[in-house]
Coordinates of N, CA and C in Angstrom, one line a residue:
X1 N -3.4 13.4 -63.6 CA -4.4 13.3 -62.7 C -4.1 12.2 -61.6
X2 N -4.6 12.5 -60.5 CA -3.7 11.7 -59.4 C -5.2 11.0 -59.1
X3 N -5.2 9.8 -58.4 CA -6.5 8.9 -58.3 C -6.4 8.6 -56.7
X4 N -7.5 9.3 -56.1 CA -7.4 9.2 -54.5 C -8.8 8.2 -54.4
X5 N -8.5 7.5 -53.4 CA -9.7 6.8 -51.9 C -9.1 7.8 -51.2
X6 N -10.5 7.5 -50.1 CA -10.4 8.4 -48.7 C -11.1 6.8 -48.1
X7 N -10.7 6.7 -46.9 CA -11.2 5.3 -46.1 C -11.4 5.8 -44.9
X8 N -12.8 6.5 -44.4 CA -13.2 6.7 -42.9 C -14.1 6.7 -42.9
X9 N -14.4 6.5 -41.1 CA -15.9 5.9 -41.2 C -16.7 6.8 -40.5
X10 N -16.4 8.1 -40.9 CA -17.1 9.4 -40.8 C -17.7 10.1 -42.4
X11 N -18.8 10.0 -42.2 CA -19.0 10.4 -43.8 C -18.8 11.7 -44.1
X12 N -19.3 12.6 -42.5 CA -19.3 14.4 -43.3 C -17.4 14.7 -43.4
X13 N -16.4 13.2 -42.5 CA -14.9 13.8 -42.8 C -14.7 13.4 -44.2
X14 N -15.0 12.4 -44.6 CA -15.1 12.0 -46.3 C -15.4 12.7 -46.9
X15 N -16.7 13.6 -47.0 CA -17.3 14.3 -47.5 C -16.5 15.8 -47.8
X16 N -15.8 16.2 -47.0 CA -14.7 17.6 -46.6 C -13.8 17.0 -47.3
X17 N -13.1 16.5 -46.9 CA -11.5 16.1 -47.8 C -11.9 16.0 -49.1
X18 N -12.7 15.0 -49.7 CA -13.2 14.6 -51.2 C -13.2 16.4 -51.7
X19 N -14.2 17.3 -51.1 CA -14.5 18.2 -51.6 C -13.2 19.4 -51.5
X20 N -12.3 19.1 -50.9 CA -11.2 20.1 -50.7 C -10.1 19.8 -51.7
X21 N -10.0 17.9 -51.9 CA -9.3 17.4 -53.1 C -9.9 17.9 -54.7
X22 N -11.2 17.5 -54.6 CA -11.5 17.6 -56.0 C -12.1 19.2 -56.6
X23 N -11.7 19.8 -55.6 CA -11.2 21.5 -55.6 C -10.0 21.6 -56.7
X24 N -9.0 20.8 -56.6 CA -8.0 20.8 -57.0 C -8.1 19.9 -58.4
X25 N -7.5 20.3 -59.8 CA -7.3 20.4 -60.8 C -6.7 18.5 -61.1
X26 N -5.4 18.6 -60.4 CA -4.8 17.6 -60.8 C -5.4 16.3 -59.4
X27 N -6.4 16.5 -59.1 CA -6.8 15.9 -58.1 C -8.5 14.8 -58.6
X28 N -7.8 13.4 -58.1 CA -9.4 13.1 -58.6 C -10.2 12.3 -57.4
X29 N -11.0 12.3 -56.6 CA -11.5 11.5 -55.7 C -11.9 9.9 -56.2
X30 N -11.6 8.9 -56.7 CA -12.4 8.1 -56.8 C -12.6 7.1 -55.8
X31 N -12.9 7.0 -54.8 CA -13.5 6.2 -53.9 C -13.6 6.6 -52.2
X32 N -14.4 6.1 -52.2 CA -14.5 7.0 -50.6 C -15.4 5.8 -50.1
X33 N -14.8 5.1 -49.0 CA -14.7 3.9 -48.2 C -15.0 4.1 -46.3
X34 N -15.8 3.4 -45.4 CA -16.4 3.4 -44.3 C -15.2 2.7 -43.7
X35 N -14.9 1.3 -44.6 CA -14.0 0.0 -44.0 C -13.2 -0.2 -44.1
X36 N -11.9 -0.5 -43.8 CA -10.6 -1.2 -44.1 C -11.5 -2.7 -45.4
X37 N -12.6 -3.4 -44.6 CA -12.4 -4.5 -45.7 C -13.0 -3.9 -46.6
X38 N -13.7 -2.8 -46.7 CA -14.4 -2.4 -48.0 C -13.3 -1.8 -49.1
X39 N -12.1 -0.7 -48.5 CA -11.0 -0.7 -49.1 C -10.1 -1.8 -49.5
X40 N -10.3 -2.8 -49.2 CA -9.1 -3.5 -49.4 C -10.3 -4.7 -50.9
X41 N -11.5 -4.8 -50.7 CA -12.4 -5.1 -51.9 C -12.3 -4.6 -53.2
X42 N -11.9 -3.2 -52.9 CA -12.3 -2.3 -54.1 C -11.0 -2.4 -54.8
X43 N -9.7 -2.3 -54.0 CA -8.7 -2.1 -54.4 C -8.4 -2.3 -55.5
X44 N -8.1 -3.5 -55.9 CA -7.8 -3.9 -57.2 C -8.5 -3.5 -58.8
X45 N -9.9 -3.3 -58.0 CA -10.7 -2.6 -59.3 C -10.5 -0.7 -59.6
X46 N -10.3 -0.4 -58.5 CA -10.3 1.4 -58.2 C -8.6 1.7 -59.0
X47 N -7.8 1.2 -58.2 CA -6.0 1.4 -58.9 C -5.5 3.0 -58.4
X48 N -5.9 3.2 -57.0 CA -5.7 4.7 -56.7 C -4.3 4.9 -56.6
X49 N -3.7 6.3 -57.2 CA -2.4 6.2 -56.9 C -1.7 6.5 -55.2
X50 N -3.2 7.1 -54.9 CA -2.6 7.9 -53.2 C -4.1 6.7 -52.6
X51 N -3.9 6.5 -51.5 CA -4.6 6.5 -49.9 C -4.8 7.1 -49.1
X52 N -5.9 7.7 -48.5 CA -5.9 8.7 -47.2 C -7.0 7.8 -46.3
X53 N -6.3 7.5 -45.6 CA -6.8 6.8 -44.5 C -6.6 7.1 -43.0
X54 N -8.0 7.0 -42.4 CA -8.1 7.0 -41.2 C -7.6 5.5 -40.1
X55 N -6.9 6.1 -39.0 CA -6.2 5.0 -38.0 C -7.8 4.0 -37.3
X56 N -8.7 4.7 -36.7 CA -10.0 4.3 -35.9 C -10.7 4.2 -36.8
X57 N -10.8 3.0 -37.1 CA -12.1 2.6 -38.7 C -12.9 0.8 -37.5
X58 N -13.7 0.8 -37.9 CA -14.2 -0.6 -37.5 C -13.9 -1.8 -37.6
X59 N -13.9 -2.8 -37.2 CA -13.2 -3.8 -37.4 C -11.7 -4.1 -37.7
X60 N -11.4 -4.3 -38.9 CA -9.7 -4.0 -39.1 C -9.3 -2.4 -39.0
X61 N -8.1 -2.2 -37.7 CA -7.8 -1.0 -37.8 C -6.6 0.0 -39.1
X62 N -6.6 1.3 -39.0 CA -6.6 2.1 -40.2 C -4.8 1.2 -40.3
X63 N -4.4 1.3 -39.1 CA -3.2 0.6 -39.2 C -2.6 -0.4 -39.5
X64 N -3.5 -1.5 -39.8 CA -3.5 -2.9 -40.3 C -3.9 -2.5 -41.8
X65 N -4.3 -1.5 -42.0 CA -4.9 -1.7 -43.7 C -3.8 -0.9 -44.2
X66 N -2.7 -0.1 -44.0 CA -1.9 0.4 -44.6 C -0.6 -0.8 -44.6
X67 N -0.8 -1.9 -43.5 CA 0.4 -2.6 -43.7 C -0.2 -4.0 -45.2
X68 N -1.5 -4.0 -45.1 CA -2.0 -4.5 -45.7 C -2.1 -4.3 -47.3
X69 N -2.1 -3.1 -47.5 CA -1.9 -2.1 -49.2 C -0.6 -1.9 -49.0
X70 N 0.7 -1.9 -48.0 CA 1.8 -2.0 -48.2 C 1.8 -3.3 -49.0
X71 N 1.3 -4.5 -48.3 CA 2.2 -5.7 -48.9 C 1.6 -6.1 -50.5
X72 N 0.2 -5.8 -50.3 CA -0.5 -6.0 -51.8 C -0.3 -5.0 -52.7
X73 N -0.5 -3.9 -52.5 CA 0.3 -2.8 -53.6 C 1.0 -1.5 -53.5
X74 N 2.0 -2.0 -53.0 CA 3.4 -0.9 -52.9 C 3.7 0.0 -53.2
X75 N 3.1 0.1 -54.8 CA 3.1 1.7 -55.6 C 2.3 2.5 -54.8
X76 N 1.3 2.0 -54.3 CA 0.6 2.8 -53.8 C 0.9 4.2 -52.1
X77 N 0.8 5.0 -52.6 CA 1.2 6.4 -51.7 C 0.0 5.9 -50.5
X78 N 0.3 6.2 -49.4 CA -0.7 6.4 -48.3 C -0.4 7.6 -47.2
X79 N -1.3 8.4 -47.2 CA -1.4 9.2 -46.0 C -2.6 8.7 -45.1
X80 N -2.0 9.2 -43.9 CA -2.6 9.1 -42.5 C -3.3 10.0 -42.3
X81 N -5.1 10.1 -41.8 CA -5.3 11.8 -41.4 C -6.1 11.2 -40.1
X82 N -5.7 11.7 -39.1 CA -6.4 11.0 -37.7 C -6.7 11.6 -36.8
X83 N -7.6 11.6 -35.6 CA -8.0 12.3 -35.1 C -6.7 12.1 -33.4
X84 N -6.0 11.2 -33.6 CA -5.6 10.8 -33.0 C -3.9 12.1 -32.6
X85 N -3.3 12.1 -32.0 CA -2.3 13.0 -31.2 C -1.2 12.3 -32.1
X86 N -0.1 13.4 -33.0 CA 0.7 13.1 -33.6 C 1.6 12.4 -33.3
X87 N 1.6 12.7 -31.7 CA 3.2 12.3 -31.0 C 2.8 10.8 -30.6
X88 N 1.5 10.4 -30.7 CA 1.4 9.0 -30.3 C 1.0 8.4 -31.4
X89 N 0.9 8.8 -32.8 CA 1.2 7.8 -33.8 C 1.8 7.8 -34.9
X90 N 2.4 9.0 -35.2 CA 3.0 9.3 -36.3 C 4.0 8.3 -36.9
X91 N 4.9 8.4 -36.0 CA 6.2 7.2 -36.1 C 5.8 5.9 -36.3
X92 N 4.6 5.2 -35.8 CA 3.7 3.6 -35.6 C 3.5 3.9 -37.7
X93 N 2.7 5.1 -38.1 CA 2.2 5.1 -39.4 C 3.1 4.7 -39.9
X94 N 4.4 6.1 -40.1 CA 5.3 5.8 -41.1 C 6.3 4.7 -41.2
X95 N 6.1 4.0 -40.2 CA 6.8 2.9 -40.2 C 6.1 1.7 -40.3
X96 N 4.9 1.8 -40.4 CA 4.4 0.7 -40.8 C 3.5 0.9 -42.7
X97 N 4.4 2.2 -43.3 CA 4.4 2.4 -44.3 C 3.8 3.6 -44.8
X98 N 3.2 4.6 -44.1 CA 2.3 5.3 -44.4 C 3.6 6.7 -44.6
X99 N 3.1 7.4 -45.8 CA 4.1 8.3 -46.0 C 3.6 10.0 -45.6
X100 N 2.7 10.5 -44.3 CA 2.9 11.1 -44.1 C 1.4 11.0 -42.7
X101 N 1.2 12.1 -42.1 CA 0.3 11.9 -41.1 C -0.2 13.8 -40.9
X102 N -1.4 13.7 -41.0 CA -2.3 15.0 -40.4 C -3.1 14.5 -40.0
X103 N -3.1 15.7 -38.5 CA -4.2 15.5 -37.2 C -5.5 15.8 -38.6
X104 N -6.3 15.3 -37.7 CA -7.9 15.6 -38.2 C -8.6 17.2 -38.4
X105 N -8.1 17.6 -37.4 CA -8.3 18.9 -37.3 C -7.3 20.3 -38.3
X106 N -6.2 19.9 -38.6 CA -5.7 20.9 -39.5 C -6.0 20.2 -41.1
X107 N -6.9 18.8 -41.2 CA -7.0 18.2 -42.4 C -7.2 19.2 -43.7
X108 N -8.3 20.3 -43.2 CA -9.5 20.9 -44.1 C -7.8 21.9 -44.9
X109 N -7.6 22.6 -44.2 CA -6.3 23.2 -44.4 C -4.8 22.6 -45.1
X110 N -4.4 22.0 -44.5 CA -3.2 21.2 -44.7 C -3.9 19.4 -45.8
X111 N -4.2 19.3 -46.3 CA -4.7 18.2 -46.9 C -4.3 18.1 -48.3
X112 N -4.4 19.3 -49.2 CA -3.9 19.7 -50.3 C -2.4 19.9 -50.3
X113 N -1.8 20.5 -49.4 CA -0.3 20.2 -49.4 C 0.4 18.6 -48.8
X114 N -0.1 18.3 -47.8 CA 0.1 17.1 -47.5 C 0.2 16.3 -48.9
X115 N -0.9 16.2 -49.7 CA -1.1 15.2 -50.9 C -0.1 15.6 -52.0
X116 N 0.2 16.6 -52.0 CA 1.0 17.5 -53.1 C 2.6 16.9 -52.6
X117 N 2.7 16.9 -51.3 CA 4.0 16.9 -50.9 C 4.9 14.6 -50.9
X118 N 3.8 14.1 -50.8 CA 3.5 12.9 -50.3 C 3.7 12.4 -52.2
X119 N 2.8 13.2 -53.0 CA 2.5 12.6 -54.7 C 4.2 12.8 -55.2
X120 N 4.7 13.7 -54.8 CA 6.4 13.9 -55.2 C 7.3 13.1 -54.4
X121 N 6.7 12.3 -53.9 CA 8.1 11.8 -53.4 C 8.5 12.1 -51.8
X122 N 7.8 12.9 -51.1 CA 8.3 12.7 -50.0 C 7.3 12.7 -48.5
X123 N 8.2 13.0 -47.7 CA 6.9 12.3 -46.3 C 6.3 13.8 -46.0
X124 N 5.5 13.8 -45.4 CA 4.6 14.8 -44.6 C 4.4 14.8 -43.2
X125 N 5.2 15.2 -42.3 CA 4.6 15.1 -40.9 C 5.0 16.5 -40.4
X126 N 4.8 17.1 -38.9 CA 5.3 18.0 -38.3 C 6.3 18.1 -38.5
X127 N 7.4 19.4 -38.4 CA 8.6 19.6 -38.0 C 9.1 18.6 -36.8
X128 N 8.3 18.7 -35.7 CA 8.3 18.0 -34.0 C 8.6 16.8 -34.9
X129 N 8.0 15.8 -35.7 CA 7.9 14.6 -35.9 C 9.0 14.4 -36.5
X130 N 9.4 15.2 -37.5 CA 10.4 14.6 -38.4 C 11.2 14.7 -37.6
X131 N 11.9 15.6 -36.6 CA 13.2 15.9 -35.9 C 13.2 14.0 -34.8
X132 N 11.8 13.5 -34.6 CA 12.1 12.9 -33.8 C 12.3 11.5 -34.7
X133 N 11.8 11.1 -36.0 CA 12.1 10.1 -36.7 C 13.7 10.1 -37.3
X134 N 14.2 11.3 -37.4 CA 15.6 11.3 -37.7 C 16.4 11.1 -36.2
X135 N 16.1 11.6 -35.5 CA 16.9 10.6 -34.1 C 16.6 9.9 -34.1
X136 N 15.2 9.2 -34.1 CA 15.0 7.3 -34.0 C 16.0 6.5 -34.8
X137 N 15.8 7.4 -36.4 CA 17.1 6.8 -37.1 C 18.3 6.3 -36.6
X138 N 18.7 7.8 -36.6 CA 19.9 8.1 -35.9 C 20.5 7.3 -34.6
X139 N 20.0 6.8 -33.6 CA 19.7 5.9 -32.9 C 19.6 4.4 -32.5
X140 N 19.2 4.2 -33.9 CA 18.3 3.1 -34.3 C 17.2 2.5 -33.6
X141 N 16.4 3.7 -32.7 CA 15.0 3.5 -32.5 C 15.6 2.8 -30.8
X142 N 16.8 3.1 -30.2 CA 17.4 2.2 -29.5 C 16.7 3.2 -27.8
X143 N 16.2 3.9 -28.2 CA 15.6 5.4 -27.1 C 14.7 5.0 -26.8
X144 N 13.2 4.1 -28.0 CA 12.4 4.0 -27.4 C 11.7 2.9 -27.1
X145 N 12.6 1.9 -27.1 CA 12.2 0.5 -27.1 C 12.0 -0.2 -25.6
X146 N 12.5 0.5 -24.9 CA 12.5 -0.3 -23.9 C 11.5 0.8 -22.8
X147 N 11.2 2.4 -23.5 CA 10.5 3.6 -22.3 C 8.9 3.1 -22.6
X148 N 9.2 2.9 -23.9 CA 7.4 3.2 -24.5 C 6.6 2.1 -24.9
X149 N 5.2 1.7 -24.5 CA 4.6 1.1 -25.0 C 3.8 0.7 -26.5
X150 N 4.6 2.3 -27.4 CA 4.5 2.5 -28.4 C 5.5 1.1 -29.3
X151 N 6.6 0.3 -28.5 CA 7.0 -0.4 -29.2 C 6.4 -1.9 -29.0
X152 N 5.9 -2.0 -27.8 CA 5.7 -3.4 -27.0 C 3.4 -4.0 -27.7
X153 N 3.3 -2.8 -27.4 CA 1.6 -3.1 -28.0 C 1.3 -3.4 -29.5
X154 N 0.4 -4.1 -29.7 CA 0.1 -4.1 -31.2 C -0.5 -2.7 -30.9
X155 N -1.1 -2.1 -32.6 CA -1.9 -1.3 -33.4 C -3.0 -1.2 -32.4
X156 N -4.0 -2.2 -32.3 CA -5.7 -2.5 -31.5 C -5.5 -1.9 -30.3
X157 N -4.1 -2.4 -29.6 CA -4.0 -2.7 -28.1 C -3.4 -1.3 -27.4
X158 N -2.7 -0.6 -28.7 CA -1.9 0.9 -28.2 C -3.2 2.0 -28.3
X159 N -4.5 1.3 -29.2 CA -6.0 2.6 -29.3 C -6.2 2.5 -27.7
X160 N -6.4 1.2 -27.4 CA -7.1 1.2 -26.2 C -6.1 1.7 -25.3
X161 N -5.3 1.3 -25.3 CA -3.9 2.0 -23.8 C -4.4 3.4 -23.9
X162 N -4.2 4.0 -25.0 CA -4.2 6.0 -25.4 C -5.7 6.2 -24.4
X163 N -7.3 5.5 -24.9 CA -8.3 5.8 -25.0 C -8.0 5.6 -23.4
X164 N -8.2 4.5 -22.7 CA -8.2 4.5 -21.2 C -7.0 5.8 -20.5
X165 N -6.1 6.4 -20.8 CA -5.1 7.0 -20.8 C -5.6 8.4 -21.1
X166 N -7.1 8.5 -21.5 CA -8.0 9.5 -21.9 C -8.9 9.9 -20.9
X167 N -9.0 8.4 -20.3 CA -10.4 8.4 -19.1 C -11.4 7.5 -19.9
X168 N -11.6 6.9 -20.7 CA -12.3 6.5 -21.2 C -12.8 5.2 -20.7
X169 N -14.1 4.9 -20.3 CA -14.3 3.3 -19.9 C -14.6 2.4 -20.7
X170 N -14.6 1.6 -20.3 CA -14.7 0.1 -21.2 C -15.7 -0.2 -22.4
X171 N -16.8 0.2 -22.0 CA -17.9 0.7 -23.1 C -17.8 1.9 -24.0
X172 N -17.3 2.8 -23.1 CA -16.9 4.5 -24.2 C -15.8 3.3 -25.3
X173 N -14.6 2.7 -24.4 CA -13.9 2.3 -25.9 C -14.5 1.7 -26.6
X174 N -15.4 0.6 -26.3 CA -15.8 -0.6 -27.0 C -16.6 0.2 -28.1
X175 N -17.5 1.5 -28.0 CA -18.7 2.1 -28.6 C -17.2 2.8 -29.7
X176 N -16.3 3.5 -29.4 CA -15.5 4.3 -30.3 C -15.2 3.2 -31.2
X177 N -14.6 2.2 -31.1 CA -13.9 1.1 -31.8 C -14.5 0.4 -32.9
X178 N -16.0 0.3 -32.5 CA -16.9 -0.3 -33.0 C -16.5 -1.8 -32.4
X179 N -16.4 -2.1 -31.5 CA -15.9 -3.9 -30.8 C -16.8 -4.1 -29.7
X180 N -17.0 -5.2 -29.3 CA -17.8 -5.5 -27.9 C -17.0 -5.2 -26.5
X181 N -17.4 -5.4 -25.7 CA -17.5 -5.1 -24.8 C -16.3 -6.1 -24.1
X182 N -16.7 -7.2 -24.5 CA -15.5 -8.6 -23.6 C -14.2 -8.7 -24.5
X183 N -14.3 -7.7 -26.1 CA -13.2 -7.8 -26.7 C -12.4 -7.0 -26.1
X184 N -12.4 -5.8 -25.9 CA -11.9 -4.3 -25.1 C -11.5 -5.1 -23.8
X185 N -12.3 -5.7 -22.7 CA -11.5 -6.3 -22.0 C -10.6 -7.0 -22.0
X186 N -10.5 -8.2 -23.0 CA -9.1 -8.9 -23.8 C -8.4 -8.3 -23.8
X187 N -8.4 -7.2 -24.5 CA -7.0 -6.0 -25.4 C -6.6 -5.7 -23.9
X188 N -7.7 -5.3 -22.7 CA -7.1 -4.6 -21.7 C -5.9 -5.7 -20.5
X189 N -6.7 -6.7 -20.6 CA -5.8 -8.3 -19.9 C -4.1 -8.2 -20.3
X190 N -4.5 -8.4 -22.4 CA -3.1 -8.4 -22.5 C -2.2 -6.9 -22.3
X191 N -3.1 -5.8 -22.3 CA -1.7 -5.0 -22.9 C -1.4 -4.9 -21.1
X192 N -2.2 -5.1 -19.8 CA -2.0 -5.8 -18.5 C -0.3 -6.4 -17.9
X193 N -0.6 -7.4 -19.1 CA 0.4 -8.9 -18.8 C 1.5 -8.3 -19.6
X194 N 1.2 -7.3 -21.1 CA 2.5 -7.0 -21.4 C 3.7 -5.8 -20.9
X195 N 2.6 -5.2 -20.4 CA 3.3 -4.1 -19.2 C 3.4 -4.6 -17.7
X196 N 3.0 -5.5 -17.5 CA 3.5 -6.2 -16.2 C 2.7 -5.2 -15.2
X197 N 1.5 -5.0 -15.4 CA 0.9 -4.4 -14.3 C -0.4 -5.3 -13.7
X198 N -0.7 -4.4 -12.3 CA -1.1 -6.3 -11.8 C -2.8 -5.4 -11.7
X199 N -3.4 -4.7 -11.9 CA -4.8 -4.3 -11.9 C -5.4 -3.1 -12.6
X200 N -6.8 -2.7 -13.2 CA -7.2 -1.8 -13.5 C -6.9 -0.5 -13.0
X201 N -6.5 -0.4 -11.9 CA -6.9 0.7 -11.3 C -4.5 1.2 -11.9
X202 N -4.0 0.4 -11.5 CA -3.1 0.4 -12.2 C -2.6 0.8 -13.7
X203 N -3.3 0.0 -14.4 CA -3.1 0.3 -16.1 C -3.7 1.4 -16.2
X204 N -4.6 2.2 -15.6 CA -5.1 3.3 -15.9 C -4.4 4.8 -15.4
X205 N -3.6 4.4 -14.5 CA -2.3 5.6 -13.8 C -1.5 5.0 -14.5
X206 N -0.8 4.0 -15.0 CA 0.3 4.0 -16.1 C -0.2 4.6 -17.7
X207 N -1.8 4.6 -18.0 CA -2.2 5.1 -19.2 C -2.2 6.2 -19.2
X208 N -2.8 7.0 -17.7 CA -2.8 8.6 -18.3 C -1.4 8.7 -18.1
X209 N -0.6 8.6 -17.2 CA 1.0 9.1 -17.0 C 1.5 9.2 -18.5
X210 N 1.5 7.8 -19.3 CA 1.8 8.2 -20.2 C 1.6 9.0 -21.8
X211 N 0.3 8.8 -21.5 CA -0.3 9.9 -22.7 C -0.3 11.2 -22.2
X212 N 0.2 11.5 -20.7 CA 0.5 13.1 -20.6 C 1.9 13.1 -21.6
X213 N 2.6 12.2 -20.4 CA 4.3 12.4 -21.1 C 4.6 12.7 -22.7
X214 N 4.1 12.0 -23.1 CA 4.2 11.9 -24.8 C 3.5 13.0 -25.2
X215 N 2.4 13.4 -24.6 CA 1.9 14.7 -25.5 C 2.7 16.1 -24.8
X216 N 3.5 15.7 -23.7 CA 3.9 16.9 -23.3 C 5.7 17.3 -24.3
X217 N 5.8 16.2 -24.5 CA 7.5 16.1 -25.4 C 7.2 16.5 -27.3

């Protein structure tokens, strides 16, 4: 029997996955979490063998809590299931530990193999992805370090780049994120000063340019 959490802070997506895993035989749900800090509480008492976590959770992001259950319990399997565009985080997950990534939307479907594929030992992502993690390898990641802000942004600061890069305003992020209002402006100052761009109206033509690019490759 395999011991799953699910950690999002959508309850009817909790509610679907739990019910599509515990469909399955060698499958057991035991915990279903809103928070990174409410997962990272339970942890030690729950002992799940897998993780399915979401990237956009409140407060600490889904990405910080997988680097977080990396360093406190290792044995532990994690998948990614996000609503978020593969090509803009898949590579950020699995390398910050997570052993496999499904969009939100093929979850209901692909969730049972993902977990199946992930409990034996190996990763889960697109064909598209894996071809481009084995040239990062291949590489040594030397392609995308200097094009993409995928390497230069923290986790917090690459939601907001994507979201404004969506059309999203300061409030739509601050309301998705669950953050205030003057924090979202912070994130927007620095990831500003780390792209060297000198105004809003600026970071928002380098944000969509690039979230076309990436979703168009």
């Amino acid at each position: 029997m395999t011991d799953i959490i699910i950690v999002d802070d959508h309850p009817l997506m909790r509610k679907g996955l739990a019910l599509a895993l515990d469909a399955e035989a060698e499958f057991n749900v035991s915990g279903q979490m809103s928070s990174a800090e409410e997962a990272l509480e339970d942890i030690d008492e729950l002992e799940p063998d897998l993780a399915i976590i979401d990237i956009s959770l409140p407060g600490m992001s889904g990405m910080e809590l997988v680097k977080h259950l990396q360093a406190r319990k290792p044995d532990i399997k994690i998948l990614v299931v996000s609503r978020h565009d593969e090509t803009l985080y898949a590579e950020r997950a699995i390398r910050a530990g997570a052993r496999g990534y499904v969009m939100k939307l093929e979850a209901g479907e692909m969730i049972v193999k993902a977990v199946r594929q992930v409990m034996r030992g190996g990763i889960y992502v697109s064909d598209e992805i894996n071809e481009r993690l084995l040239m990062s390898m291949a590489t040594g990641g030397r392609e995308r370090i200097t094009q993409s802000p995928l390497e230069i942004l923290s986790d917090r600061e690459l939601e907001v780049f994507e979201l404004t890069g969506h059309g999203s305003s300061t409030r739509d992020i601050a309301e998705r994120l669950h953050l205030s209002v003057k924090t979202v402006e912070s994130y927007r100052a620095r990831i500003k000063k780390k792209l060297n761009l000198e105004s809003a109206t600026e970071l928002m033509k380098h944000a969509v340019q690039w979230v076309e690019s990436e979703s168009a490759t």
